[in-house]
mmCIF file of N, CA and C in Angstrom:
data_model
loop_
_atom_site.group_PDB
_atom_site.id
_atom_site.type_symbol
_atom_site.label_atom_id
_atom_site.label_comp_id
_atom_site.label_asym_id
_atom_site.label_seq_id
_atom_site.Cartn_x
_atom_site.Cartn_y
_atom_site.Cartn_z
ATOM 1 N N MET R 1 112.329 97.036 41.559
ATOM 2 C CA MET R 1 112.740 97.883 42.452
ATOM 3 C C MET R 1 113.337 99.178 41.781
ATOM 4 N N THR R 2 112.725 100.374 42.257
ATOM 5 C CA THR R 2 113.233 101.675 41.582
ATOM 6 C C THR R 2 114.462 102.091 42.396
ATOM 7 N N PRO R 3 115.580 102.339 41.624
ATOM 8 C CA PRO R 3 116.599 102.924 42.320
ATOM 9 C C PRO R 3 116.401 104.367 43.010
ATOM 10 N N ARG R 4 116.828 104.581 44.190
ATOM 11 C CA ARG R 4 116.738 105.691 44.926
ATOM 12 C C ARG R 4 117.770 106.746 44.646
ATOM 13 N N PRO R 5 117.656 107.958 44.535
ATOM 14 C CA PRO R 5 118.872 108.838 44.233
ATOM 15 C C PRO R 5 119.676 108.842 45.587
ATOM 16 N N LEU R 6 120.930 108.900 45.129
ATOM 17 C CA LEU R 6 121.948 108.955 46.263
ATOM 18 C C LEU R 6 121.848 110.264 47.101
ATOM 19 N N ARG R 7 121.784 110.231 48.365
ATOM 20 C CA ARG R 7 121.739 111.231 49.128
ATOM 21 C C ARG R 7 123.099 111.582 49.818
ATOM 22 N N SER R 8 123.530 112.806 49.721
ATOM 23 C CA SER R 8 124.922 113.021 50.240
ATOM 24 C C SER R 8 124.797 113.262 51.711
ATOM 25 N N ARG R 9 125.827 112.825 52.519
ATOM 26 C CA ARG R 9 125.852 112.929 53.890
ATOM 27 C C ARG R 9 126.769 114.058 54.388
ATOM 28 N N ALA R 10 127.223 114.716 53.377
ATOM 29 C CA ALA R 10 128.195 115.841 53.604
ATOM 30 C C ALA R 10 127.717 116.866 54.590
ATOM 31 N N PRO R 11 126.485 117.301 54.191
ATOM 32 C CA PRO R 11 125.966 118.445 55.279
ATOM 33 C C PRO R 11 125.983 117.835 56.675
ATOM 34 N N GLU R 12 125.521 116.720 56.989
ATOM 35 C CA GLU R 12 125.462 116.268 58.313
ATOM 36 C C GLU R 12 126.903 116.219 58.872
ATOM 37 N N LEU R 13 127.783 115.640 58.103
ATOM 38 C CA LEU R 13 129.312 115.522 58.551
ATOM 39 C C LEU R 13 129.942 116.824 58.801
ATOM 40 N N VAL R 14 129.651 117.886 58.004
ATOM 41 C CA VAL R 14 130.125 119.140 58.104
ATOM 42 C C VAL R 14 129.600 119.795 59.347
ATOM 43 N N ALA R 15 128.199 119.601 59.659
ATOM 44 C CA ALA R 15 127.577 120.124 60.885
ATOM 45 C C ALA R 15 128.273 119.415 62.039
ATOM 46 N N ALA R 16 128.489 118.275 62.001
ATOM 47 C CA ALA R 16 129.091 117.393 63.312
ATOM 48 C C ALA R 16 130.411 117.798 63.454
ATOM 49 N N LEU R 17 131.308 118.031 62.411
ATOM 50 C CA LEU R 17 132.619 118.629 62.586
ATOM 51 C C LEU R 17 132.576 119.902 63.282
ATOM 52 N N LEU R 18 131.748 120.762 62.710
ATOM 53 C CA LEU R 18 131.665 122.165 63.107
ATOM 54 C C LEU R 18 131.281 122.227 64.604
ATOM 55 N N LEU R 19 130.365 121.395 65.041
ATOM 56 C CA LEU R 19 129.917 121.295 66.454
ATOM 57 C C LEU R 19 131.044 120.736 67.315
ATOM 58 N N ALA R 20 131.719 119.913 66.897
ATOM 59 C CA ALA R 20 132.878 119.446 67.627
ATOM 60 C C ALA R 20 133.971 120.424 67.805
ATOM 61 N N VAL R 21 134.307 121.180 66.854
ATOM 62 C CA VAL R 21 135.351 122.330 66.920
ATOM 63 C C VAL R 21 134.729 123.355 67.879
ATOM 64 N N LEU R 22 133.486 123.741 67.753
ATOM 65 C CA LEU R 22 133.001 124.780 68.549
ATOM 66 C C LEU R 22 133.027 124.345 70.064
ATOM 67 N N CYS R 23 132.713 123.074 70.384
ATOM 68 C CA CYS R 23 132.700 122.509 71.743
ATOM 69 C C CYS R 23 134.216 122.680 72.287
ATOM 70 N N ALA R 24 135.104 122.241 71.480
ATOM 71 C CA ALA R 24 136.413 122.132 71.899
ATOM 72 C C ALA R 24 136.987 123.597 72.203
ATOM 73 N N ALA R 25 136.513 124.713 71.474
ATOM 74 C CA ALA R 25 136.975 125.998 71.456
ATOM 75 C C ALA R 25 136.185 126.660 72.823
ATOM 76 N N CYS R 26 135.295 126.114 73.396
ATOM 77 C CA CYS R 26 134.492 126.542 74.441
ATOM 78 C C CYS R 26 135.093 126.200 75.878
ATOM 79 N N GLY R 27 136.349 125.683 75.902
ATOM 80 C CA GLY R 27 137.021 125.142 77.124
ATOM 81 C C GLY R 27 137.102 126.257 78.162
ATOM 82 N N SER R 28 137.170 125.856 79.298
ATOM 83 C CA SER R 28 137.249 126.679 80.584
ATOM 84 C C SER R 28 138.476 127.658 80.417
ATOM 85 N N GLU R 29 138.318 128.972 80.639
ATOM 86 C CA GLU R 29 139.447 129.859 80.731
ATOM 87 C C GLU R 29 140.348 129.539 81.917
ATOM 88 N N GLU R 30 139.833 128.843 82.798
ATOM 89 C CA GLU R 30 140.755 128.502 84.077
ATOM 90 C C GLU R 30 141.967 127.649 83.612
ATOM 91 N N ALA R 31 141.753 126.941 82.552
ATOM 92 C CA ALA R 31 142.938 126.254 82.131
ATOM 93 C C ALA R 31 144.061 127.119 81.630
ATOM 94 N N ALA R 32 143.585 128.310 80.990
ATOM 95 C CA ALA R 32 144.637 129.335 80.602
ATOM 96 C C ALA R 32 145.065 130.302 81.627
ATOM 97 N N GLN R 33 144.215 130.438 82.687
ATOM 98 C CA GLN R 33 144.701 131.444 83.644
ATOM 99 C C GLN R 33 144.182 130.917 84.989
ATOM 100 N N ASP R 34 144.812 131.317 86.099
ATOM 101 C CA ASP R 34 144.431 130.753 87.340
ATOM 102 C C ASP R 34 143.268 131.344 87.965
ATOM 103 N N GLY R 35 142.971 132.653 87.648
ATOM 104 C CA GLY R 35 141.810 133.326 88.277
ATOM 105 C C GLY R 35 141.680 134.652 87.682
ATOM 106 N N PRO R 36 140.701 135.482 88.204
ATOM 107 C CA PRO R 36 140.499 136.781 87.658
ATOM 108 C C PRO R 36 141.546 137.684 87.771
ATOM 109 N N GLY R 37 141.589 138.781 87.116
ATOM 110 C CA GLY R 37 142.537 139.818 87.323
ATOM 111 C C GLY R 37 143.698 139.404 86.581
ATOM 112 N N SER R 38 144.840 139.254 87.376
ATOM 113 C CA SER R 38 146.170 139.074 86.707
ATOM 114 C C SER R 38 146.465 137.711 86.341
ATOM 115 N N GLY R 39 145.400 136.769 86.670
ATOM 116 C CA GLY R 39 145.615 135.313 86.384
ATOM 117 C C GLY R 39 146.178 134.468 87.455
ATOM 118 N N LYS R 40 146.146 135.064 88.749
ATOM 119 C CA LYS R 40 146.730 134.249 89.868
ATOM 120 C C LYS R 40 145.620 133.552 90.459
ATOM 121 N N ALA R 41 145.953 132.428 91.030
ATOM 122 C CA ALA R 41 144.989 131.530 91.902
ATOM 123 C C ALA R 41 144.629 132.318 93.075
ATOM 124 N N THR R 42 145.588 133.017 93.777
ATOM 125 C CA THR R 42 145.463 133.713 95.043
ATOM 126 C C THR R 42 145.852 135.169 94.723
ATOM 127 N N GLU R 43 144.906 136.149 94.792
ATOM 128 C CA GLU R 43 145.113 137.531 94.687
ATOM 129 C C GLU R 43 144.052 138.320 95.577
ATOM 130 N N VAL R 44 144.576 138.860 96.584
ATOM 131 C CA VAL R 44 143.589 139.557 97.552
ATOM 132 C C VAL R 44 144.171 140.824 97.797
ATOM 133 N N GLN R 45 143.076 141.839 97.846
ATOM 134 C CA GLN R 45 143.431 143.221 98.280
ATOM 135 C C GLN R 45 143.135 143.190 99.727
ATOM 136 N N VAL R 46 144.119 143.710 100.584
ATOM 137 C CA VAL R 46 143.963 143.653 102.082
ATOM 138 C C VAL R 46 143.916 145.150 102.392
ATOM 139 N N SER R 47 142.785 145.715 102.946
ATOM 140 C CA SER R 47 142.748 147.085 103.424
ATOM 141 C C SER R 47 142.387 147.223 104.751
ATOM 142 N N ILE R 48 142.878 148.290 105.503
ATOM 143 C CA ILE R 48 142.675 148.591 106.766
ATOM 144 C C ILE R 48 142.282 150.039 106.999
ATOM 145 N N ARG R 49 141.040 150.356 107.734
ATOM 146 C CA ARG R 49 140.713 151.730 107.875
ATOM 147 C C ARG R 49 140.794 151.802 109.526
ATOM 148 N N THR R 50 141.519 152.657 110.057
ATOM 149 C CA THR R 50 141.768 152.722 111.491
ATOM 150 C C THR R 50 140.822 153.534 112.182
ATOM 151 N N ALA R 51 140.157 154.547 111.400
ATOM 152 C CA ALA R 51 139.125 155.360 112.103
ATOM 153 C C ALA R 51 138.122 155.803 111.054
ATOM 154 N N PRO R 52 136.815 156.048 111.445
ATOM 155 C CA PRO R 52 135.885 156.416 110.552
ATOM 156 C C PRO R 52 136.265 157.847 109.815
ATOM 157 N N GLY R 53 136.111 157.689 108.596
ATOM 158 C CA GLY R 53 136.405 158.890 107.662
ATOM 159 C C GLY R 53 137.796 158.867 107.290
ATOM 160 N N ASP R 54 138.739 158.088 107.794
ATOM 161 C CA ASP R 54 140.046 157.865 107.399
ATOM 162 C C ASP R 54 140.136 157.164 106.024
ATOM 163 N N GLN R 55 141.158 157.452 105.211
ATOM 164 C CA GLN R 55 141.316 156.685 103.853
ATOM 165 C C GLN R 55 141.958 155.393 104.387
ATOM 166 N N PRO R 56 141.503 154.346 103.769
ATOM 167 C CA PRO R 56 142.165 153.046 104.121
ATOM 168 C C PRO R 56 143.576 152.868 103.437
ATOM 169 N N GLU R 57 144.345 152.071 104.272
ATOM 170 C CA GLU R 57 145.669 151.682 103.662
ATOM 171 C C GLU R 57 145.410 150.370 102.887
ATOM 172 N N ARG R 58 146.040 150.196 101.721
ATOM 173 C CA ARG R 58 145.852 148.984 100.981
ATOM 174 C C ARG R 58 146.968 148.331 100.530
ATOM 175 N N VAL R 59 147.012 146.934 100.564
ATOM 176 C CA VAL R 59 148.087 146.182 100.088
ATOM 177 C C VAL R 59 147.491 145.105 99.056
ATOM 178 N N LEU R 60 148.051 144.978 97.913
ATOM 179 C CA LEU R 60 147.568 143.945 96.971
ATOM 180 C C LEU R 60 148.479 142.739 97.238
ATOM 181 N N LEU R 61 148.021 141.610 97.636
ATOM 182 C CA LEU R 61 148.668 140.427 97.823
ATOM 183 C C LEU R 61 148.606 139.425 96.887
ATOM 184 N N VAL R 62 149.610 139.205 95.969
ATOM 185 C CA VAL R 62 149.550 138.225 94.920
ATOM 186 C C VAL R 62 150.328 137.020 95.246
ATOM 187 N N CYS R 63 149.856 135.978 95.540
ATOM 188 C CA CYS R 63 150.678 134.741 96.032
ATOM 189 C C CYS R 63 151.368 134.030 95.030
ATOM 190 N N GLY R 64 152.665 133.920 95.384
ATOM 191 C CA GLY R 64 153.777 133.242 94.815
ATOM 192 C C GLY R 64 154.528 132.954 96.053
ATOM 193 N N SER R 65 155.456 133.803 96.374
ATOM 194 C CA SER R 65 156.204 133.691 97.573
ATOM 195 C C SER R 65 156.269 135.016 98.328
ATOM 196 N N ASP R 66 155.125 135.831 98.102
ATOM 197 C CA ASP R 66 154.994 136.990 98.918
ATOM 198 C C ASP R 66 154.801 136.832 100.418
ATOM 199 N N ALA R 67 155.197 137.910 101.040
ATOM 200 C CA ALA R 67 154.928 137.907 102.487
ATOM 201 C C ALA R 67 153.460 137.899 102.722
ATOM 202 N N GLY R 68 152.924 137.090 103.589
ATOM 203 C CA GLY R 68 151.524 137.196 103.765
ATOM 204 C C GLY R 68 150.816 135.957 103.375
ATOM 205 N N CYS R 69 151.311 135.223 102.249
ATOM 206 C CA CYS R 69 150.715 134.184 101.622
ATOM 207 C C CYS R 69 150.326 133.075 102.494
ATOM 208 N N ALA R 70 151.375 132.703 103.317
ATOM 209 C CA ALA R 70 151.280 131.488 104.303
ATOM 210 C C ALA R 70 150.022 131.746 105.271
ATOM 211 N N GLU R 71 150.045 133.054 105.799
ATOM 212 C CA GLU R 71 149.035 133.499 106.707
ATOM 213 C C GLU R 71 147.673 133.538 106.071
ATOM 214 N N LEU R 72 147.679 134.027 104.956
ATOM 215 C CA LEU R 72 146.413 133.981 104.275
ATOM 216 C C LEU R 72 145.855 132.718 103.775
ATOM 217 N N LYS R 73 146.739 131.775 103.524
ATOM 218 C CA LYS R 73 146.151 130.483 103.081
ATOM 219 C C LYS R 73 145.879 129.584 104.273
ATOM 220 N N SER R 74 146.422 130.063 105.491
ATOM 221 C CA SER R 74 146.283 129.297 106.791
ATOM 222 C C SER R 74 145.084 129.754 107.569
ATOM 223 N N LEU R 75 144.296 130.852 106.920
ATOM 224 C CA LEU R 75 142.977 131.254 107.680
ATOM 225 C C LEU R 75 141.920 130.131 107.521
ATOM 226 N N ASP R 76 141.321 129.909 108.561
ATOM 227 C CA ASP R 76 140.212 129.025 108.735
ATOM 228 C C ASP R 76 139.101 129.664 107.772
ATOM 229 N N ALA R 77 138.528 128.832 106.978
ATOM 230 C CA ALA R 77 137.451 129.384 105.988
ATOM 231 C C ALA R 77 136.288 129.926 106.795
ATOM 232 N N ARG R 78 135.973 129.532 107.964
ATOM 233 C CA ARG R 78 134.902 130.015 108.818
ATOM 234 C C ARG R 78 135.202 131.436 109.121
ATOM 235 N N VAL R 79 136.484 131.760 109.352
ATOM 236 C CA VAL R 79 136.802 133.155 109.672
ATOM 237 C C VAL R 79 136.345 134.167 108.620
ATOM 238 N N LEU R 80 136.271 133.766 107.317
ATOM 239 C CA LEU R 80 136.001 134.428 106.163
ATOM 240 C C LEU R 80 134.439 134.628 106.010
ATOM 241 N N GLU R 81 133.634 133.890 106.742
ATOM 242 C CA GLU R 81 132.295 134.031 106.676
ATOM 243 C C GLU R 81 131.745 135.049 107.681
ATOM 244 N N PRO R 82 130.650 135.856 107.458
ATOM 245 C CA PRO R 82 130.148 136.727 108.552
ATOM 246 C C PRO R 82 129.698 135.988 109.864
ATOM 247 N N VAL R 83 129.636 136.680 110.801
ATOM 248 C CA VAL R 83 129.162 136.097 112.066
ATOM 249 C C VAL R 83 127.739 135.679 112.010
ATOM 250 N N ASP R 84 127.385 134.597 112.443
ATOM 251 C CA ASP R 84 125.923 134.168 112.425
ATOM 252 C C ASP R 84 125.138 135.159 113.219
ATOM 253 N N GLY R 85 124.099 135.682 112.912
ATOM 254 C CA GLY R 85 123.264 136.719 113.712
ATOM 255 C C GLY R 85 122.646 136.128 114.770
ATOM 256 N N THR R 86 122.462 134.760 114.898
ATOM 257 C CA THR R 86 122.054 134.057 116.005
ATOM 258 C C THR R 86 122.923 133.762 117.177
ATOM 259 N N LYS R 87 124.184 133.905 116.790
ATOM 260 C CA LYS R 87 125.158 133.573 117.781
ATOM 261 C C LYS R 87 125.232 134.692 118.876
ATOM 262 N N PRO R 88 125.319 134.291 120.279
ATOM 263 C CA PRO R 88 125.427 135.396 121.220
ATOM 264 C C PRO R 88 126.910 135.835 121.346
ATOM 265 N N CYS R 89 126.991 137.170 121.350
ATOM 266 C CA CYS R 89 128.292 137.745 121.258
ATOM 267 C C CYS R 89 128.404 138.730 122.593
ATOM 268 N N THR R 90 129.583 138.889 123.171
ATOM 269 C CA THR R 90 129.733 139.850 124.165
ATOM 270 C C THR R 90 129.641 141.231 123.510
ATOM 271 N N GLN R 91 128.982 142.135 124.243
ATOM 272 C CA GLN R 91 128.772 143.564 123.701
ATOM 273 C C GLN R 91 129.978 144.437 124.259
ATOM 274 N N LEU R 92 131.200 144.081 123.734
ATOM 275 C CA LEU R 92 132.489 144.742 124.121
ATOM 276 C C LEU R 92 133.011 145.231 122.959
ATOM 277 N N TYR R 93 133.121 146.702 122.910
ATOM 278 C CA TYR R 93 133.620 147.429 121.731
ATOM 279 C C TYR R 93 135.146 147.297 121.699
ATOM 280 N N GLY R 94 135.867 146.923 120.715
ATOM 281 C CA GLY R 94 137.332 146.821 120.524
ATOM 282 C C GLY R 94 138.013 147.890 119.891
ATOM 283 N N GLY R 95 137.176 148.775 119.130
ATOM 284 C CA GLY R 95 137.923 149.759 118.421
ATOM 285 C C GLY R 95 137.272 150.129 117.117
ATOM 286 N N PRO R 96 137.676 151.079 116.349
ATOM 287 C CA PRO R 96 136.887 151.476 115.051
ATOM 288 C C PRO R 96 137.593 150.802 113.864
ATOM 289 N N GLU R 97 138.607 150.032 114.087
ATOM 290 C CA GLU R 97 139.387 149.522 112.883
ATOM 291 C C GLU R 97 138.357 148.466 112.070
ATOM 292 N N VAL R 98 138.559 148.655 110.752
ATOM 293 C CA VAL R 98 137.853 147.772 109.889
ATOM 294 C C VAL R 98 138.861 147.320 108.796
ATOM 295 N N VAL R 99 138.858 146.015 108.672
ATOM 296 C CA VAL R 99 139.728 145.309 107.737
ATOM 297 C C VAL R 99 138.878 144.655 106.561
ATOM 298 N N THR R 100 139.187 144.739 105.332
ATOM 299 C CA THR R 100 138.483 144.190 104.288
ATOM 300 C C THR R 100 139.408 143.336 103.379
ATOM 301 N N LEU R 101 139.130 142.157 103.103
ATOM 302 C CA LEU R 101 139.826 141.148 102.172
ATOM 303 C C LEU R 101 138.951 140.997 101.082
ATOM 304 N N THR R 102 139.279 141.364 99.744
ATOM 305 C CA THR R 102 138.584 141.151 98.676
ATOM 306 C C THR R 102 139.471 140.437 97.486
ATOM 307 N N GLY R 103 139.043 139.531 96.832
ATOM 308 C CA GLY R 103 139.709 138.841 95.652
ATOM 309 C C GLY R 103 139.470 137.364 95.614
ATOM 310 N N THR R 104 140.538 136.613 95.416
ATOM 311 C CA THR R 104 140.366 135.215 95.238
ATOM 312 C C THR R 104 141.460 134.552 96.139
ATOM 313 N N ILE R 105 141.012 133.424 96.736
ATOM 314 C CA ILE R 105 142.071 132.535 97.509
ATOM 315 C C ILE R 105 141.746 131.220 96.921
ATOM 316 N N ASP R 106 142.833 130.710 96.432
ATOM 317 C CA ASP R 106 142.871 129.188 95.699
ATOM 318 C C ASP R 106 141.451 129.237 94.795
ATOM 319 N N ARG R 107 141.355 130.349 93.948
ATOM 320 C CA ARG R 107 140.470 130.457 92.948
ATOM 321 C C ARG R 107 139.065 130.514 93.453
ATOM 322 N N LYS R 108 138.832 130.782 94.776
ATOM 323 C CA LYS R 108 137.572 131.021 95.426
ATOM 324 C C LYS R 108 137.441 132.520 95.766
ATOM 325 N N ALA R 109 136.159 133.036 95.326
ATOM 326 C CA ALA R 109 135.984 134.564 95.581
ATOM 327 C C ALA R 109 135.817 134.722 97.058
ATOM 328 N N VAL R 110 136.568 135.778 97.502
ATOM 329 C CA VAL R 110 136.466 136.231 98.862
ATOM 330 C C VAL R 110 136.125 137.728 98.983
ATOM 331 N N ASN R 111 135.150 138.032 99.935
ATOM 332 C CA ASN R 111 134.787 139.454 100.102
ATOM 333 C C ASN R 111 134.365 139.390 101.584
ATOM 334 N N ALA R 112 135.342 139.644 102.519
ATOM 335 C CA ALA R 112 135.122 139.498 103.914
ATOM 336 C C ALA R 112 135.570 140.814 104.576
ATOM 337 N N THR R 113 134.714 141.234 105.530
ATOM 338 C CA THR R 113 135.011 142.395 106.243
ATOM 339 C C THR R 113 135.197 142.052 107.897
ATOM 340 N N PHE R 114 136.209 142.600 108.460
ATOM 341 C CA PHE R 114 136.405 142.320 109.911
ATOM 342 C C PHE R 114 136.395 143.681 110.731
ATOM 343 N N SER R 115 135.742 143.646 111.850
ATOM 344 C CA SER R 115 135.654 144.933 112.662
ATOM 345 C C SER R 115 135.830 144.331 114.144
ATOM 346 N N ARG R 116 135.821 145.469 114.938
ATOM 347 C CA ARG R 116 135.968 145.101 116.347
ATOM 348 C C ARG R 116 134.862 145.568 117.191
ATOM 349 N N THR R 117 133.587 145.456 116.599
ATOM 350 C CA THR R 117 132.372 146.033 117.203
ATOM 351 C C THR R 117 131.801 145.221 118.393
ATOM 352 N N ASP R 118 132.141 143.903 118.473
ATOM 353 C CA ASP R 118 131.542 143.176 119.566
ATOM 354 C C ASP R 118 132.683 141.812 119.611
ATOM 355 N N GLY R 119 132.316 141.064 120.749
ATOM 356 C CA GLY R 119 133.306 139.910 120.959
ATOM 357 C C GLY R 119 133.495 139.066 119.718
ATOM 358 N N CYS R 120 132.397 138.854 118.976
ATOM 359 C CA CYS R 120 132.500 137.872 117.841
ATOM 360 C C CYS R 120 133.347 138.519 116.781
ATOM 361 N N GLU R 121 133.131 139.721 116.519
ATOM 362 C CA GLU R 121 133.884 140.345 115.411
ATOM 363 C C GLU R 121 135.315 140.529 115.864
ATOM 364 N N ILE R 122 135.614 140.770 117.176
ATOM 365 C CA ILE R 122 136.921 140.905 117.551
ATOM 366 C C ILE R 122 137.716 139.626 117.446
ATOM 367 N N GLU R 123 136.924 138.465 117.643
ATOM 368 C CA GLU R 123 137.631 137.229 117.477
ATOM 369 C C GLU R 123 138.170 137.009 116.057
ATOM 370 N N ARG R 124 137.119 137.335 115.139
ATOM 371 C CA ARG R 124 137.488 137.232 113.589
ATOM 372 C C ARG R 124 138.620 138.230 113.238
ATOM 373 N N TYR R 125 138.619 139.324 113.870
ATOM 374 C CA TYR R 125 139.633 140.351 113.480
ATOM 375 C C TYR R 125 140.807 139.792 113.988
ATOM 376 N N ASP R 126 141.040 139.372 115.218
ATOM 377 C CA ASP R 126 142.319 138.767 115.717
ATOM 378 C C ASP R 126 142.732 137.609 114.964
ATOM 379 N N ALA R 127 141.875 136.931 114.223
ATOM 380 C CA ALA R 127 142.279 135.690 113.453
ATOM 381 C C ALA R 127 143.021 136.197 112.251
ATOM 382 N N VAL R 128 142.870 137.412 111.689
ATOM 383 C CA VAL R 128 143.538 137.916 110.536
ATOM 384 C C VAL R 128 144.648 138.889 110.969
ATOM 385 N N ARG R 129 144.897 139.091 112.203
ATOM 386 C CA ARG R 129 146.212 140.043 112.583
ATOM 387 C C ARG R 129 147.451 139.429 112.193
ATOM 388 N N PRO R 130 147.748 138.139 112.152
ATOM 389 C CA PRO R 130 148.926 137.682 111.642
ATOM 390 C C PRO R 130 149.180 138.039 110.131
ATOM 391 N N LEU R 131 148.104 138.105 109.342
ATOM 392 C CA LEU R 131 148.106 138.454 107.938
ATOM 393 C C LEU R 131 148.460 139.989 107.845
ATOM 394 N N LEU R 132 147.825 140.751 108.660
ATOM 395 C CA LEU R 132 147.971 142.232 108.710
ATOM 396 C C LEU R 132 149.430 142.491 109.090
ATOM 397 N N LYS R 133 149.943 141.873 110.019
ATOM 398 C CA LYS R 133 151.432 142.080 110.370
ATOM 399 C C LYS R 133 152.304 141.698 109.272
ATOM 400 N N ALA R 134 152.167 140.563 108.598
ATOM 401 C CA ALA R 134 152.919 140.047 107.465
ATOM 402 C C ALA R 134 153.000 141.125 106.418
ATOM 403 N N VAL R 135 151.884 141.720 105.996
ATOM 404 C CA VAL R 135 151.711 142.652 104.964
ATOM 405 C C VAL R 135 152.071 144.114 105.432
ATOM 406 N N GLY R 136 152.442 144.368 106.711
ATOM 407 C CA GLY R 136 152.747 145.643 107.061
ATOM 408 C C GLY R 136 151.611 146.558 107.424
ATOM 409 N N LEU R 137 150.428 146.112 107.676
ATOM 410 C CA LEU R 137 149.338 146.838 108.031
ATOM 411 C C LEU R 137 148.825 146.878 109.441
ATOM 412 N N ASP R 138 149.752 146.222 110.389
ATOM 413 C CA ASP R 138 149.299 146.201 111.769
ATOM 414 C C ASP R 138 150.377 146.911 112.610
#
């Protein structure tokens, strides 16, 4: 029997160790911060435009113990979704106001617009009025 030369396993071990270190370094940034922007789990810009052409009034709501956080978190998730286009709505105009919520609520992205153009939209708008009052925009 002819002796075989010894083969070093060092390159494979180094490669495995390097792979393990790289995988550990690729962890989620959510562990380090709660969400986008300033790192808060709930951070929403609330804006209202009361008439076409007007500049919107804006409030940045960063939840800890700020006014409006309870109202924001108590919103039914369905209110944040646009009205289903197949749903029948009364053709009743409620006014030119438009409210926009943009940001994150409990780490979930939110981009919702509320108006008063018909009965369905008025219902959604009315659902966010407690939030508007809490942040001084109503």
